[in-house]
Coordinates of C-alpha atoms in Angstrom, one line a residue:
M1 CA -57.2 -23.8 -22.8
I2 CA -56.9 -24.1 -26.6
T3 CA -53.8 -22.4 -28.1
K4 CA -53.8 -21.2 -31.6
R5 CA -50.9 -22.1 -33.8
I6 CA -50.1 -19.8 -36.6
G7 CA -47.4 -19.4 -39.3
I8 CA -46.4 -16.0 -40.6
D9 CA -44.8 -15.2 -44.0
L10 CA -43.2 -11.9 -43.0
G11 CA -42.5 -10.6 -46.5
T12 CA -41.3 -7.4 -48.0
A13 CA -44.4 -6.8 -50.1
N14 CA -47.1 -8.9 -48.3
V15 CA -47.6 -10.6 -45.0
L16 CA -49.6 -13.8 -44.9
V17 CA -50.9 -15.6 -41.9
Y18 CA -51.8 -19.3 -41.8
E19 CA -53.8 -20.9 -38.9
R20 CA -53.7 -24.6 -38.3
G21 CA -57.2 -26.0 -39.1
R22 CA -58.3 -22.9 -41.1
G23 CA -55.7 -22.3 -43.7
I24 CA -54.6 -18.8 -44.9
V25 CA -56.7 -16.4 -42.7
L26 CA -55.0 -13.1 -43.5
E27 CA -53.2 -11.7 -46.6
E28 CA -52.2 -8.1 -46.2
P29 CA -49.7 -5.7 -47.9
A30 CA -46.7 -5.1 -45.6
V31 CA -47.5 -1.4 -45.3
V32 CA -48.2 0.9 -42.4
A33 CA -49.5 4.5 -42.5
L34 CA -48.3 6.9 -39.7
T35 CA -48.9 10.5 -38.8
E36 CA -45.8 12.7 -39.4
R37 CA -46.4 14.6 -36.1
D38 CA -46.4 11.8 -33.5
N39 CA -45.9 8.5 -35.5
A40 CA -49.3 7.3 -34.5
V41 CA -50.6 4.4 -36.6
V42 CA -53.3 5.5 -39.0
A43 CA -53.8 2.4 -41.1
V44 CA -52.3 -1.1 -41.6
G45 CA -52.3 -3.5 -44.6
S46 CA -54.7 -3.0 -47.4
E47 CA -56.0 0.3 -46.1
A48 CA -52.5 1.7 -45.8
H49 CA -51.5 0.3 -49.2
A50 CA -54.4 2.2 -50.8
M51 CA -52.8 5.4 -49.6
L52 CA -49.5 4.8 -51.5
G53 CA -48.8 7.8 -53.7
R54 CA -52.1 9.4 -52.6
H55 CA -51.5 10.6 -49.0
P56 CA -51.1 14.2 -47.8
G57 CA -47.9 15.5 -46.3
S58 CA -49.2 14.9 -42.7
I59 CA -49.1 11.2 -43.3
Q60 CA -46.2 8.9 -44.2
V61 CA -46.8 5.4 -45.7
V62 CA -44.0 3.0 -44.7
R63 CA -42.8 -0.5 -45.6
P64 CA -41.2 -1.8 -42.4
M65 CA -39.5 -4.7 -44.2
R66 CA -36.7 -4.2 -46.7
D67 CA -35.1 -7.0 -48.7
G68 CA -36.8 -9.6 -46.5
V69 CA -35.5 -8.3 -43.2
I70 CA -36.8 -5.7 -40.6
A71 CA -35.9 -2.1 -41.6
D72 CA -38.0 -0.5 -38.9
Y73 CA -38.5 -2.5 -35.7
L74 CA -41.3 -0.5 -34.1
I75 CA -43.4 -0.4 -37.2
T76 CA -42.9 -4.1 -37.9
E77 CA -44.1 -4.8 -34.3
A78 CA -47.2 -2.6 -34.9
L79 CA -47.9 -4.6 -38.1
L80 CA -47.5 -8.0 -36.4
R81 CA -49.6 -6.8 -33.4
Y82 CA -52.4 -5.9 -35.8
L83 CA -52.2 -9.2 -37.6
I84 CA -52.0 -11.4 -34.5
A85 CA -54.9 -9.4 -32.9
R86 CA -57.0 -10.0 -36.1
V87 CA -56.4 -13.7 -35.9
M88 CA -57.0 -14.1 -32.2
G89 CA -60.2 -12.1 -32.1
R90 CA -61.8 -12.4 -28.7
M91 CA -58.9 -14.7 -27.5
R92 CA -56.5 -11.8 -27.1
L93 CA -55.4 -12.8 -23.6
V94 CA -54.1 -16.1 -25.0
R95 CA -50.7 -16.0 -26.6
P96 CA -50.5 -18.1 -29.8
E97 CA -47.7 -20.3 -30.9
V98 CA -46.0 -18.5 -33.8
M99 CA -43.6 -19.6 -36.5
V100 CA -42.1 -16.8 -38.7
S101 CA -40.2 -17.2 -41.9
V102 CA -36.8 -15.6 -42.3
P103 CA -34.3 -15.5 -45.2
V104 CA -31.5 -17.9 -45.7
G105 CA -28.3 -16.6 -44.1
V106 CA -30.0 -14.2 -41.8
T107 CA -27.7 -12.7 -39.2
S108 CA -28.0 -13.1 -35.5
V109 CA -29.1 -9.5 -35.2
E110 CA -31.8 -10.0 -37.8
Q111 CA -32.9 -13.2 -36.2
R112 CA -33.2 -11.5 -32.8
A113 CA -35.1 -8.6 -34.3
V114 CA -37.8 -10.8 -35.9
R115 CA -38.1 -12.9 -32.7
D116 CA -38.3 -9.9 -30.4
A117 CA -40.9 -8.1 -32.6
T118 CA -43.1 -11.2 -32.8
E119 CA -43.0 -11.8 -29.1
A120 CA -43.7 -8.1 -28.3
A121 CA -46.6 -8.3 -30.7
G122 CA -48.3 -11.0 -28.6
A123 CA -46.8 -14.3 -29.6
R124 CA -45.9 -17.0 -27.0
R125 CA -42.2 -17.1 -26.1
P126 CA -40.1 -18.2 -27.7
A127 CA -41.3 -17.3 -31.2
Q128 CA -40.0 -19.9 -33.6
L129 CA -38.1 -19.1 -36.9
I130 CA -37.9 -21.1 -40.1
P131 CA -35.8 -20.5 -43.3
E132 CA -38.1 -19.3 -46.1
P133 CA -37.1 -22.0 -48.6
L134 CA -37.8 -24.8 -46.1
A135 CA -41.2 -23.3 -45.2
A136 CA -41.9 -23.0 -49.0
A137 CA -41.0 -26.6 -49.5
I138 CA -43.2 -27.8 -46.7
G139 CA -46.1 -25.6 -47.9
A140 CA -45.6 -27.0 -51.4
E141 CA -46.1 -30.5 -49.9
L142 CA -42.6 -31.8 -50.8
P143 CA -41.4 -34.7 -48.7
V144 CA -38.6 -32.8 -47.1
G145 CA -38.3 -35.2 -44.2
S146 CA -36.9 -37.9 -46.5
P147 CA -33.2 -38.4 -47.2
R148 CA -33.6 -37.1 -50.8
G149 CA -32.8 -33.8 -52.4
H150 CA -35.6 -31.3 -53.2
M151 CA -34.8 -27.9 -54.6
V152 CA -37.0 -24.8 -54.1
V153 CA -36.6 -21.3 -55.5
D154 CA -38.7 -18.8 -53.6
I155 CA -39.1 -15.4 -55.3
G156 CA -40.6 -12.8 -53.0
G157 CA -40.9 -9.0 -53.0
G158 CA -37.5 -8.2 -51.6
R159 CA -35.5 -11.4 -52.0
S160 CA -35.0 -14.5 -54.2
E161 CA -33.8 -17.6 -52.3
A162 CA -32.7 -21.0 -53.7
A163 CA -32.1 -24.0 -51.5
V164 CA -31.6 -27.8 -51.8
I165 CA -33.4 -29.5 -48.8
S166 CA -33.0 -32.9 -47.3
M167 CA -34.2 -34.3 -44.0
F168 CA -35.7 -30.9 -42.9
G169 CA -32.3 -29.3 -43.4
I170 CA -30.9 -26.9 -46.0
V171 CA -27.9 -28.6 -47.6
A172 CA -27.0 -25.7 -50.0
G173 CA -28.6 -22.3 -50.1
D174 CA -28.2 -18.9 -51.6
S175 CA -30.1 -15.6 -51.3
V176 CA -30.0 -12.4 -53.4
R177 CA -31.7 -9.2 -52.6
I178 CA -33.7 -9.1 -55.8
G179 CA -37.4 -9.8 -56.1
G180 CA -40.6 -8.3 -57.4
D181 CA -39.8 -4.8 -56.0
R182 CA -36.6 -4.6 -58.0
L183 CA -38.5 -5.6 -61.1
N184 CA -41.0 -2.8 -60.4
E185 CA -38.2 -0.3 -59.9
A186 CA -36.6 -1.2 -63.2
I187 CA -39.9 -0.8 -65.0
A188 CA -40.5 2.6 -63.4
Q189 CA -37.0 3.8 -64.2
Y190 CA -37.3 2.6 -67.8
V191 CA -40.6 4.4 -68.4
K192 CA -39.1 7.6 -66.9
R193 CA -35.9 7.4 -69.0
R194 CA -37.5 6.2 -72.3
H195 CA -40.9 8.0 -72.2
S196 CA -40.2 10.9 -69.8
L197 CA -43.2 9.7 -67.7
V198 CA -43.1 9.4 -64.0
I199 CA -45.1 6.5 -62.5
G200 CA -45.4 5.1 -59.0
E201 CA -44.5 1.6 -57.8
R202 CA -48.2 0.5 -57.9
T203 CA -48.4 1.4 -61.6
A204 CA -45.1 -0.3 -62.3
E205 CA -46.4 -3.5 -60.6
E206 CA -49.6 -3.4 -62.7
V207 CA -47.5 -3.2 -65.9
K208 CA -45.4 -6.2 -64.7
V209 CA -48.5 -8.3 -64.0
A210 CA -50.3 -7.3 -67.1
I211 CA -47.6 -7.7 -69.8
G212 CA -44.4 -8.8 -68.0
A213 CA -42.6 -12.0 -68.9
A214 CA -39.1 -13.5 -68.5
L215 CA -38.8 -14.4 -72.2
P216 CA -40.3 -12.8 -75.3
L217 CA -43.9 -13.7 -75.8
A218 CA -45.3 -15.2 -79.1
R219 CA -47.5 -12.2 -79.4
D220 CA -46.2 -8.8 -78.3
E221 CA -48.8 -7.5 -75.8
A222 CA -49.4 -3.8 -74.9
T223 CA -51.0 -1.8 -72.1
G224 CA -51.8 1.8 -71.4
V225 CA -49.7 3.5 -68.7
R226 CA -50.8 6.7 -67.0
G227 CA -48.4 9.0 -65.2
R228 CA -47.0 12.5 -64.9
D229 CA -45.1 14.0 -67.9
Q230 CA -41.6 14.9 -66.7
V231 CA -41.5 18.0 -69.0
S232 CA -45.0 19.5 -68.8
G233 CA -45.9 18.2 -65.4
L234 CA -49.3 17.2 -66.7
P235 CA -51.0 13.8 -66.7
R236 CA -50.3 11.7 -69.9
T237 CA -50.9 8.1 -71.1
I238 CA -48.4 6.1 -73.1
I239 CA -48.4 2.6 -74.6
V240 CA -45.8 0.1 -73.2
R241 CA -45.2 -3.3 -74.9
S242 CA -44.3 -6.6 -73.3
S243 CA -41.1 -6.8 -75.4
E244 CA -39.9 -3.6 -73.6
V245 CA -40.6 -5.0 -70.2
V246 CA -38.9 -8.3 -71.0
G247 CA -35.7 -6.4 -72.0
V248 CA -35.9 -4.1 -68.9
I249 CA -35.9 -6.9 -66.3
Q250 CA -33.3 -9.2 -67.8
E251 CA -30.5 -7.9 -65.5
Q252 CA -32.5 -8.7 -62.4
L253 CA -33.5 -12.1 -63.7
A254 CA -29.9 -12.9 -64.6
A255 CA -29.0 -12.4 -60.9
V256 CA -31.7 -14.9 -59.8
V257 CA -30.4 -17.4 -62.4
Q258 CA -26.9 -17.0 -61.1
S259 CA -28.1 -17.7 -57.5
V260 CA -29.8 -20.9 -58.7
R261 CA -26.6 -22.0 -60.5
R262 CA -24.5 -21.4 -57.3
V263 CA -26.8 -23.6 -55.3
L264 CA -26.6 -26.4 -57.9
E265 CA -22.8 -26.1 -57.9
Q266 CA -22.7 -26.5 -54.1
T267 CA -25.1 -29.5 -54.0
P268 CA -23.5 -32.9 -53.3
P269 CA -23.7 -35.3 -56.4
E270 CA -26.3 -37.7 -54.9
L271 CA -28.7 -34.9 -54.0
A272 CA -28.0 -33.2 -57.4
S273 CA -29.2 -36.4 -59.1
D274 CA -32.4 -36.2 -57.0
V275 CA -32.9 -32.6 -58.1
M276 CA -32.5 -33.5 -61.7
D277 CA -35.1 -36.3 -61.4
R278 CA -37.6 -34.2 -59.4
G279 CA -36.9 -30.8 -60.8
I280 CA -36.9 -27.3 -59.2
V281 CA -40.1 -26.0 -57.5
L282 CA -40.8 -22.3 -57.9
T283 CA -42.7 -20.5 -55.1
G284 CA -43.5 -17.0 -54.1
G285 CA -45.3 -14.2 -55.9
G286 CA -42.4 -13.8 -58.4
A287 CA -43.0 -17.4 -59.5
L288 CA -46.1 -16.2 -61.3
L289 CA -44.0 -14.1 -63.8
R290 CA -44.8 -15.7 -67.2
Q291 CA -42.1 -17.9 -68.7
L292 CA -39.8 -17.7 -65.7
D293 CA -39.9 -21.5 -65.4
E294 CA -38.9 -21.7 -69.1
L295 CA -36.0 -19.3 -68.5
L296 CA -34.6 -21.4 -65.7
V297 CA -34.9 -24.6 -67.7
Q298 CA -32.9 -23.0 -70.5
E299 CA -30.2 -21.7 -68.2
T300 CA -29.8 -24.8 -65.9
G301 CA -31.1 -27.8 -67.9
V302 CA -33.1 -28.9 -64.9
P303 CA -36.9 -29.3 -65.1
V304 CA -38.8 -26.5 -63.3
H305 CA -42.4 -26.6 -61.9
V306 CA -44.5 -23.8 -60.4
A307 CA -46.0 -24.8 -57.1
D308 CA -49.8 -24.8 -56.7
D309 CA -50.9 -21.6 -54.9
A310 CA -47.2 -20.5 -55.1
Q311 CA -47.8 -17.2 -53.2
R312 CA -49.0 -18.9 -50.1
C313 CA -46.5 -21.8 -49.8
V314 CA -44.3 -20.1 -47.2
A315 CA -47.1 -19.1 -44.8
R316 CA -48.7 -22.5 -45.1
G317 CA -45.3 -24.3 -44.5
A318 CA -44.5 -22.1 -41.5
G319 CA -47.8 -23.1 -39.9
I320 CA -47.4 -26.8 -40.6
A321 CA -43.7 -26.7 -39.4
L322 CA -44.9 -26.1 -35.8
D323 CA -45.5 -29.8 -35.7
H324 CA -41.8 -30.3 -36.4
I325 CA -40.2 -27.7 -34.1
D326 CA -37.3 -29.8 -32.9
V327 CA -36.1 -30.9 -36.3
I328 CA -36.7 -27.4 -37.8
A329 CA -34.5 -25.8 -35.0
R330 CA -31.6 -27.8 -36.3
S331 CA -31.8 -26.0 -39.7
M332 CA -31.5 -22.6 -38.1
P333 CA -27.9 -21.3 -37.4
T334 CA -27.0 -20.5 -33.8
E335 CA -26.3 -16.9 -33.0
E336 CA -22.5 -17.6 -33.3
E337 CA -22.9 -19.2 -36.6
A338 CA -25.1 -16.5 -38.0
L339 CA -22.6 -13.9 -36.7
V340 CA -19.8 -15.3 -38.9
G341 CA -22.1 -16.3 -41.7
Q342 CA -21.1 -20.0 -41.7
P343 CA -21.4 -23.0 -39.5
L344 CA -18.8 -23.5 -36.8
P345 CA -17.0 -26.8 -36.4
R346 CA -18.7 -28.9 -33.9

């Protein structure tokens, strides 16, 4: 019997599913809509995301992932069950082989939660786990199996992770709980404080995509923003400029830069030389923020490149990594190592 092999990028903002032989088959927001009365699932993914800020009091719209890890186990299981069932179609009696991405430095409890939720959702046991930067590097087609250093910075919705990889292992890595969602929050708070206008997270994200940048643009762009006036309570439209957005998100971007610097400082000299030669590869949805690569070049002095199809690298890499399960397993900490947060002497 043919067994499907799928990789899942279980992100805070979006969940992507890669199937060997078919590529990315699903890309859905990591959102679930439930009834308040009995917690019955009403909608999942895009359908649930469309309800954000627009649902009645009888329905709650929940993001089961927070900062890259499971915040609500049962809702995450429901989300994974929906995704796996969509991929399997009529082959629902067959359990697929599944590889799921997890953040660098994930604890043993968080590891177990992801594995258990994936298996309960229909995956073959045991569900496999892979660190997100390693999956991103594989998905970006970097030769991570060679004894040379390759650096990846993956910026997702809930986390930003930087790692230097060699021979399928993470030599130095760091993770900060700052990603696209924190940038959206900063924009929404600024608009509320500066313009007395209340906007939702979807509107804040639209502003970030439309005029956001990591460095000042040559031409100051502007966009109209609609929301609720904090004083009158009535709808109102204001104009926000890209120069405002650039200033608002500098604190969050500074934390990402510091994470990248920490990894470079921890990298052995020979591998650091490789990174300088090959540069840093940016992946994840946050990599699409304009001039982020230029900011990192300014702050680190290392060349920076944005991966092709950056948003899908982790999911693609997770699926491809099923061909290298044995060597990938070596890059995951044991439960004892994860519990103390560092490798134990062997």
